[in-house]
Amino acid sequence: MPSASNVPPWDVHRLPRAEGRTVLVTGGNAGIGYFVAEQLAGTGAVVVLGSRNPVRAEAAVRAVRSRVPDARLRTVRLDLADPSSLRASVEALGLERLDAVVHNAGVALDRPPRQETRAGDELMFGTNHLGHFALTHWLMPLLSAAPAGRVVTMGSFAAKSERLDLDDLQSRHDYRTKRTYGRSKLAQMYFGLELERRLRAASSTVTSVVVHPGGALDSLTPSRPPVHVRTGPAWARSLPAGLFLQGKHAGAWPAVRAVLDPAVRGGQLWGPRVLRLRGRPRAEPVWQQLTDTDCAARLWDAGRELTGVDPGRYLSGVSRGGEPV
């Protein structure tokens, strides 16, 4: 496969066609996930919007179709805060194969108190990381059935300054909303890279890529009513920030490229070009803390214990009836 430096420049406004491919976007009803779905819909791919709120999902479908009239869209109810529901959600897809999944959905709390999922996990860690960990387990047969399935995990620049505390993954002893959010996204990024190592060890056709959106603000994001409406005053106030940051439509670019570009390789980290905060997508060096393979393996083991599933088990051929066990 050619390296990213040997292919023609990527044009975010002229994406390659992707008819015949199906992509699931978690959290595709709002924010960056919405723009990932909109941009992929313009390529002719079938885009499945995963959302825990069917009403908001349908609103997002209408918004996409107002921009891409011939968009091929579906929705599926997906509650990442309830891992026990995810098998049924994947079965509801009714697919024989899945070409890519974008693990985008996430919870970001602004203030205490600490909250928990139905499974008793801290809400941000449980949703952002454990939910996607479990979802990958159930999706792996579909991804493996595609010619070149791809898992794209959406991290966050907020994770760059964080370090995981493997003895306090649930933030029971040190709960601060911004820190806990950053650590939950860091855990996602660790997962994406560890998944790639396990995929390669199993000689799988599936690859795993990690991306981040840089600094993406609502106030710099174009309106997509009713999903998002930008006001004139908010836009004007955000203009100085636009020198360094960008809107969520641009924050979607690394994930879209990771889905579509065959030159993107497993185990890479993609983000914005300018100061890692804004601009067109490019591959960047994997952050130093993410190179800790021992931490990644221990986090994987914790994910297995907390969710009761293992995305890597299917890769080892331990299955019944074509499904991971």
GROMACS .gro file of C-alpha atoms in nm, residues 15-322:
model
  308
   15LEU     CA    1  -1.384   1.313  -0.207
   16PRO     CA    2  -1.351   0.983  -0.394
   17ARG     CA    3  -1.666   0.794  -0.476
   18ALA     CA    4  -1.761   0.510  -0.240
   19GLU     CA    5  -2.067   0.343  -0.390
   20GLY     CA    6  -2.118  -0.006  -0.260
   21ARG     CA    7  -1.960   0.067   0.077
   22THR     CA    8  -2.145   0.089   0.409
   23VAL     CA    9  -2.021   0.297   0.702
   24LEU     CA   10  -2.159   0.322   1.056
   25VAL     CA   11  -2.104   0.653   1.236
   26THR     CA   12  -2.174   0.648   1.609
   27GLY     CA   13  -2.316   0.977   1.730
   28GLY     CA   14  -2.397   1.063   1.368
   29ASN     CA   15  -2.690   1.283   1.468
   30ALA     CA   16  -2.491   1.582   1.597
   31GLY     CA   17  -2.158   1.761   1.614
   32ILE     CA   18  -1.858   1.617   1.433
   33GLY     CA   19  -2.039   1.288   1.379
   34TYR     CA   20  -2.309   1.466   1.180
   35PHE     CA   21  -2.052   1.618   0.945
   36VAL     CA   22  -1.872   1.286   0.906
   37ALA     CA   23  -2.206   1.138   0.798
   38GLU     CA   24  -2.287   1.429   0.565
   39GLN     CA   25  -1.950   1.419   0.393
   40LEU     CA   26  -1.954   1.042   0.352
   41ALA     CA   27  -2.309   1.057   0.219
   42GLY     CA   28  -2.183   1.278  -0.063
   43THR     CA   29  -1.958   0.995  -0.184
   44GLY     CA   30  -2.243   0.756  -0.256
   45ALA     CA   31  -2.172   0.531   0.043
   46VAL     CA   32  -2.455   0.395   0.255
   47VAL     CA   33  -2.420   0.578   0.586
   48VAL     CA   34  -2.578   0.443   0.903
   49LEU     CA   35  -2.631   0.703   1.174
   50GLY     CA   36  -2.602   0.545   1.517
   51SER     CA   37  -2.787   0.740   1.785
   52ARG     CA   38  -2.955   0.671   2.116
   53ASN     CA   39  -3.231   0.921   2.023
   54PRO     CA   40  -3.435   0.816   1.716
   55VAL     CA   41  -3.599   1.159   1.686
   56ARG     CA   42  -3.264   1.336   1.665
   57ALA     CA   43  -3.138   1.075   1.423
   58GLU     CA   44  -3.426   1.141   1.187
   59ALA     CA   45  -3.368   1.516   1.216
   60ALA     CA   46  -3.007   1.456   1.113
   61VAL     CA   47  -3.122   1.248   0.816
   62ARG     CA   48  -3.339   1.538   0.698
   63ALA     CA   49  -3.050   1.780   0.739
   64VAL     CA   50  -2.813   1.560   0.538
   65ARG     CA   51  -3.070   1.516   0.260
   66SER     CA   52  -3.115   1.892   0.238
   67ARG     CA   53  -2.747   1.903   0.135
   68VAL     CA   54  -2.720   1.565  -0.039
   69PRO     CA   55  -3.062   1.489  -0.191
   70ASP     CA   56  -2.964   1.141  -0.311
   71ALA     CA   57  -2.800   1.043   0.019
   72ARG     CA   58  -2.832   0.676   0.110
   73LEU     CA   59  -2.897   0.689   0.483
   74ARG     CA   60  -3.012   0.458   0.757
   75THR     CA   61  -3.044   0.493   1.133
   76VAL     CA   62  -2.995   0.249   1.417
   77ARG     CA   63  -3.063   0.297   1.786
   78LEU     CA   64  -2.730   0.278   1.964
   79ASP     CA   65  -2.687   0.337   2.337
   80LEU     CA   66  -2.316   0.311   2.416
   81ALA     CA   67  -2.386   0.371   2.784
   82ASP     CA   68  -2.565   0.034   2.791
   83PRO     CA   69  -2.320  -0.228   2.654
   84SER     CA   70  -2.575  -0.505   2.711
   85SER     CA   71  -2.794  -0.351   2.436
   86LEU     CA   72  -2.527  -0.340   2.167
   87ARG     CA   73  -2.558  -0.693   2.036
   88ALA     CA   74  -2.923  -0.630   1.953
   89SER     CA   75  -2.832  -0.300   1.786
   90VAL     CA   76  -2.578  -0.473   1.562
   91GLU     CA   77  -2.828  -0.747   1.477
   92ALA     CA   78  -3.081  -0.477   1.387
   93LEU     CA   79  -2.844  -0.352   1.117
   94GLY     CA   80  -2.926  -0.663   0.914
   95LEU     CA   81  -2.594  -0.635   0.730
   96GLU     CA   82  -2.376  -0.907   0.584
   97ARG     CA   83  -2.071  -0.683   0.596
   98LEU     CA   84  -1.961  -0.341   0.719
   99ASP     CA   85  -1.682  -0.153   0.543
  100ALA     CA   86  -1.606   0.091   0.823
  101VAL     CA   87  -1.719   0.217   1.160
  102VAL     CA   88  -1.638   0.562   1.296
  103HIS     CA   89  -1.630   0.550   1.675
  104ASN     CA   90  -1.730   0.912   1.727
  105ALA     CA   91  -2.011   0.930   1.985
  106GLY     CA   92  -1.918   1.067   2.323
  107VAL     CA   93  -2.033   1.230   2.644
  108ALA     CA   94  -1.863   1.541   2.782
  109LEU     CA   95  -1.994   1.666   3.116
  110ASP     CA   96  -1.939   2.028   3.216
  111ARG     CA   97  -1.958   1.995   3.592
  112PRO     CA   98  -1.991   1.744   3.877
  113PRO     CA   99  -2.145   1.534   4.021
  114ARG     CA  100  -1.994   1.212   3.894
  115GLN     CA  101  -2.250   1.003   3.706
  116GLU     CA  102  -2.266   0.635   3.616
  117THR     CA  103  -2.403   0.420   3.335
  118ARG     CA  104  -2.654   0.142   3.390
  119ALA     CA  105  -2.362  -0.095   3.422
  120GLY     CA  106  -2.218   0.112   3.707
  121ASP     CA  107  -1.928   0.263   3.511
  122GLU     CA  108  -1.835   0.630   3.525
  123LEU     CA  109  -2.047   0.788   3.251
  124MET     CA  110  -1.777   0.937   3.026
  125PHE     CA  111  -1.536   0.643   3.053
  126GLY     CA  112  -1.821   0.394   3.020
  127THR     CA  113  -1.973   0.559   2.714
  128ASN     CA  114  -1.672   0.695   2.528
  129HIS     CA  115  -1.440   0.399   2.578
  130LEU     CA  116  -1.618   0.089   2.712
  131GLY     CA  117  -1.922   0.135   2.487
  132HIS     CA  118  -1.706   0.145   2.174
  133PHE     CA  119  -1.493  -0.143   2.305
  134ALA     CA  120  -1.805  -0.361   2.334
  135LEU     CA  121  -1.950  -0.238   2.005
  136THR     CA  122  -1.632  -0.339   1.823
  137HIS     CA  123  -1.670  -0.690   1.961
  138TRP     CA  124  -2.012  -0.731   1.803
  139LEU     CA  125  -1.916  -0.557   1.477
  140MET     CA  126  -1.600  -0.757   1.414
  141PRO     CA  127  -1.767  -1.035   1.208
  142LEU     CA  128  -1.922  -0.772   0.978
  143LEU     CA  129  -1.595  -0.580   0.946
  144SER     CA  130  -1.406  -0.902   0.877
  145ALA     CA  131  -1.653  -0.989   0.600
  146ALA     CA  132  -1.563  -0.670   0.410
  147PRO     CA  133  -1.266  -0.671   0.171
  148ALA     CA  134  -1.081  -0.415   0.382
  149GLY     CA  135  -1.283  -0.328   0.693
  150ARG     CA  136  -1.170  -0.029   0.892
  151VAL     CA  137  -1.222   0.089   1.250
  152VAL     CA  138  -1.174   0.465   1.289
  153THR     CA  139  -1.158   0.588   1.647
  154MET     CA  140  -1.219   0.957   1.716
  155GLY     CA  141  -0.988   1.077   1.992
  156SER     CA  142  -0.951   1.430   2.118
  157PHE     CA  143  -0.677   1.689   2.145
  158ALA     CA  144  -0.795   1.722   2.506
  159ALA     CA  145  -0.635   1.383   2.567
  160LYS     CA  146  -0.287   1.495   2.469
  161SER     CA  147  -0.198   1.638   2.810
  162GLU     CA  148  -0.355   1.350   3.006
  163ARG     CA  149  -0.218   1.023   3.141
  164LEU     CA  150  -0.425   0.719   3.237
  165ASP     CA  151  -0.447   0.610   3.597
  166LEU     CA  152  -0.494   0.235   3.559
  167ASP     CA  153  -0.578   0.210   3.929
  168ASP     CA  154  -0.860   0.463   3.896
  169LEU     CA  155  -1.009   0.419   3.549
  170GLN     CA  156  -1.355   0.493   3.690
  171SER     CA  157  -1.240   0.825   3.847
  172ARG     CA  158  -1.372   0.726   4.188
  173HIS     CA  159  -1.081   0.889   4.370
  174ASP     CA  160  -0.999   1.176   4.133
  175TYR     CA  161  -1.307   1.301   3.952
  176ARG     CA  162  -1.267   1.626   3.763
  177THR     CA  163  -1.491   1.663   3.460
  178LYS     CA  164  -1.231   1.790   3.212
  179ARG     CA  165  -0.965   1.548   3.329
  180THR     CA  166  -1.205   1.253   3.331
  181TYR     CA  167  -1.325   1.342   2.981
  182GLY     CA  168  -0.969   1.374   2.852
  183ARG     CA  169  -0.876   1.039   3.004
  184SER     CA  170  -1.180   0.870   2.854
  185LYS     CA  171  -1.075   0.991   2.509
  186LEU     CA  172  -0.716   0.887   2.576
  187ALA     CA  173  -0.846   0.541   2.662
  188GLN     CA  174  -1.027   0.533   2.327
  189MET     CA  175  -0.705   0.620   2.146
  190TYR     CA  176  -0.511   0.353   2.333
  191PHE     CA  177  -0.781   0.107   2.231
  192GLY     CA  178  -0.761   0.200   1.863
  193LEU     CA  179  -0.386   0.142   1.854
  194GLU     CA  180  -0.396  -0.178   2.060
  195LEU     CA  181  -0.671  -0.309   1.835
  196GLU     CA  182  -0.445  -0.256   1.534
  197ARG     CA  183  -0.164  -0.452   1.699
  198ARG     CA  184  -0.399  -0.742   1.763
  199LEU     CA  185  -0.543  -0.726   1.413
  200ARG     CA  186  -0.194  -0.747   1.264
  201ALA     CA  187  -0.097  -1.035   1.492
  202ALA     CA  188  -0.402  -1.222   1.362
  203SER     CA  189  -0.329  -1.132   0.995
  204SER     CA  190  -0.673  -0.973   0.974
  205THR     CA  191  -0.796  -0.778   0.673
  206VAL     CA  192  -0.941  -0.519   0.913
  207THR     CA  193  -0.732  -0.215   1.007
  208SER     CA  194  -0.766   0.032   1.293
  209VAL     CA  195  -0.685   0.404   1.266
  210VAL     CA  196  -0.699   0.678   1.529
  211VAL     CA  197  -0.793   1.038   1.447
  212HIS     CA  198  -0.861   1.360   1.633
  213PRO     CA  199  -1.046   1.675   1.520
  214GLY     CA  200  -0.812   1.940   1.660
  215GLY     CA  201  -0.995   2.237   1.807
  216ALA     CA  202  -1.351   2.231   1.675
  217LEU     CA  203  -1.601   2.493   1.794
  218ASP     CA  204  -1.976   2.518   1.745
  219SER     CA  205  -1.943   2.891   1.682
  220LEU     CA  206  -1.719   2.827   1.378
  221THR     CA  207  -1.947   2.554   1.244
  222PRO     CA  208  -2.185   2.629   0.955
  223SER     CA  209  -2.556   2.595   1.023
  224ARG     CA  210  -2.734   2.268   0.953
  225PRO     CA  211  -3.085   2.325   1.088
  226PRO     CA  212  -3.232   2.171   1.293
  227VAL     CA  213  -2.914   1.987   1.395
  228HIS     CA  214  -2.709   2.304   1.443
  229VAL     CA  215  -2.794   2.672   1.401
  230ARG     CA  216  -2.512   2.924   1.417
  231THR     CA  217  -2.605   3.278   1.517
  232GLY     CA  218  -2.438   3.586   1.371
  233PRO     CA  219  -2.317   3.725   1.705
  234ALA     CA  220  -2.164   3.392   1.809
  235TRP     CA  221  -1.985   3.366   1.476
  236ALA     CA  222  -1.851   3.721   1.502
  237ARG     CA  223  -1.720   3.664   1.854
  238SER     CA  224  -1.541   3.350   1.741
  239LEU     CA  225  -1.354   3.507   1.449
  240PRO     CA  226  -1.029   3.565   1.642
  241ALA     CA  227  -1.033   3.200   1.753
  242GLY     CA  228  -1.062   3.103   1.387
  243LEU     CA  229  -0.693   3.185   1.345
  244PHE     CA  230  -0.611   2.875   1.549
  245LEU     CA  231  -0.930   2.666   1.567
  246GLN     CA  232  -1.200   2.550   1.326
  247GLY     CA  233  -1.560   2.437   1.296
  248LYS     CA  234  -1.687   2.086   1.343
  249HIS     CA  235  -1.729   2.042   0.969
  250ALA     CA  236  -1.350   2.066   0.941
  251GLY     CA  237  -1.303   1.858   1.254
  252ALA     CA  238  -1.468   1.574   1.059
  253TRP     CA  239  -1.202   1.575   0.785
  254PRO     CA  240  -0.946   1.341   0.949
  255ALA     CA  241  -1.212   1.075   1.016
  256VAL     CA  242  -1.353   1.100   0.663
  257ARG     CA  243  -1.008   1.059   0.514
  258ALA     CA  244  -0.935   0.766   0.743
  259VAL     CA  245  -1.248   0.593   0.609
  260LEU     CA  246  -1.194   0.666   0.240
  261ASP     CA  247  -0.823   0.696   0.165
  262PRO     CA  248  -0.656   0.359   0.089
  263ALA     CA  249  -0.319   0.521   0.163
  264VAL     CA  250  -0.416   0.560   0.530
  265ARG     CA  251  -0.256   0.274   0.720
  266GLY     CA  252  -0.352   0.094   1.037
  267GLY     CA  253  -0.188   0.222   1.352
  268GLN     CA  254  -0.158   0.578   1.224
  269LEU     CA  255  -0.279   0.893   1.399
  270TRP     CA  256  -0.442   1.158   1.182
  271GLY     CA  257  -0.534   1.513   1.276
  272PRO     CA  258  -0.541   1.871   1.142
  273ARG     CA  259  -0.233   2.006   0.966
  274VAL     CA  260  -0.189   2.346   1.136
  275LEU     CA  261  -0.058   2.318   1.492
  276ARG     CA  262  -0.263   1.997   1.517
  277LEU     CA  263  -0.561   2.226   1.578
  278ARG     CA  264  -0.698   2.327   1.238
  279GLY     CA  265  -0.666   2.264   0.869
  280ARG     CA  266  -0.663   1.974   0.630
  281PRO     CA  267  -0.594   1.622   0.758
  282ARG     CA  268  -0.249   1.473   0.778
  283ALA     CA  269  -0.073   1.185   0.952
  284GLU     CA  270   0.116   1.294   1.263
  285PRO     CA  271   0.351   1.118   1.502
  286VAL     CA  272   0.174   0.900   1.757
  287TRP     CA  273   0.176   1.084   2.090
  288GLN     CA  274   0.440   0.970   2.335
  289GLN     CA  275   0.203   0.833   2.599
  290LEU     CA  276   0.021   0.629   2.334
  291THR     CA  277   0.338   0.432   2.258
  292ASP     CA  278   0.311   0.260   2.600
  293THR     CA  279   0.206  -0.086   2.485
  294ASP     CA  280   0.200  -0.225   2.839
  295CYS     CA  281  -0.055   0.037   2.943
  296ALA     CA  282  -0.261  -0.037   2.631
  297ALA     CA  283  -0.262  -0.411   2.703
  298ARG     CA  284  -0.364  -0.359   3.064
  299LEU     CA  285  -0.642  -0.125   2.955
  300TRP     CA  286  -0.762  -0.391   2.710
  301ASP     CA  287  -0.774  -0.648   2.990
  302ALA     CA  288  -0.972  -0.402   3.205
  303GLY     CA  289  -1.215  -0.350   2.917
  304ARG     CA  290  -1.271  -0.726   2.891
  305GLU     CA  291  -1.343  -0.753   3.262
  306LEU     CA  292  -1.577  -0.455   3.271
  307THR     CA  293  -1.778  -0.536   2.958
  308GLY     CA  294  -1.765  -0.915   2.957
  309VAL     CA  295  -1.666  -0.923   2.588
  310ASP     CA  296  -1.338  -0.923   2.395
  311PRO     CA  297  -1.307  -0.765   2.046
  312GLY     CA  298  -0.996  -0.976   1.991
  313ARG     CA  299  -1.154  -1.313   2.060
  314TYR     CA  300  -1.312  -1.335   1.714
  315LEU     CA  301  -0.968  -1.279   1.563
  316SER     CA  302  -0.843  -1.593   1.733
  317GLY     CA  303  -1.109  -1.799   1.561
  318VAL     CA  304  -1.305  -1.879   1.878
  319SER     CA  305  -1.660  -1.839   1.753
  320ARG     CA  306  -1.995  -2.011   1.720
  321GLY     CA  307  -2.226  -1.958   1.428
  322GLY     CA  308  -2.010  -1.684   1.279
   0.00000   0.00000   0.00000
